[in-house]
Each structure stands twice: as C-alpha cells, then as structure tokens.
Amino acid sequence: MSVLPYLVAGWIFLVSVYGLATSRHLVHAVGCLAVAQSSTYVLLLAVGYRRGATAPVFSDIPPGTTVVDPVVQALALTDVVVGATVTALLLALVVQTRKRHGTVDPDELSGLKG
C-alpha cells in the first residue's frame, strides 16, 4: 500500500483550507469548500483501492477472487451527492446575500457583524 494517495488528499485539503482562509469573495470560499470535499474523494479511493482486485459484481467471477470493498464505493457516491447538495445550497445563500446586502465581500457585510 502506498502513502502517496494519502499525501495527495492531505495536500488538496490544506490548499483548500488556505484558499478558504484567504478568500475575499464568497463564491471563492464556496469553491474552496468544494475542493476540500474533493480531498475526501481521493481519501476514499485510497482506502478502498486493492491492487489486482475486480469490481464487486459476483455473478460472473469465480469464488475466492479479490474484489474491491463495495462499502467504500457507496460512501464515495454518497460523498459526491452530499458535496453537490452543500455546494448548491451555499451558492444559493451567496446569491441571496448579494441581493440583500449588495456585496459578496465578507468584510463588507455589515449586517453580519456583532
């Protein structure tokens, strides 16, 4: 098992957190959160990968064949759906913030201070 996918997932996450901390635009912040979510995809792929394994379809393979864990695949699919939903919700909130306050700069949102 290689450490490289775990390092890549950690690097993607750290880059997205840095982008989130330095963003001056709410749409940029939502994009950084989406990139952070994509690091979990890489992490789940690293956890579920097995060298020489096949897809977990048991109808046409002989018994004893090494297969990939289907639970990790289900978690990755759920992660994709949740990530898309959260991104859509946050972008809708950014649109409503722009309509109400006239800006998407977090420092200029005077109604949210306090």
Coordinates of C-alpha atoms in Angstrom, one line a residue, residues 44 56 69-81:
L44 CA -11.9 7.2 0.0
P56 CA -17.7 -6.3 -6.6
D69 CA -14.9 -3.2 -0.9
P70 CA -18.4 -2.1 -2.1
V71 CA -19.0 -0.1 1.2
V72 CA -16.2 2.4 0.3
Q73 CA -17.8 2.8 -3.2
A74 CA -21.1 3.5 -1.6
L75 CA -19.5 6.0 0.8
A76 CA -17.8 7.8 -2.2
L77 CA -21.1 8.0 -4.1
T78 CA -22.8 9.4 -1.0
D79 CA -20.0 11.9 -0.6
V80 CA -20.4 13.1 -4.1
V81 CA -24.1 13.6 -3.7

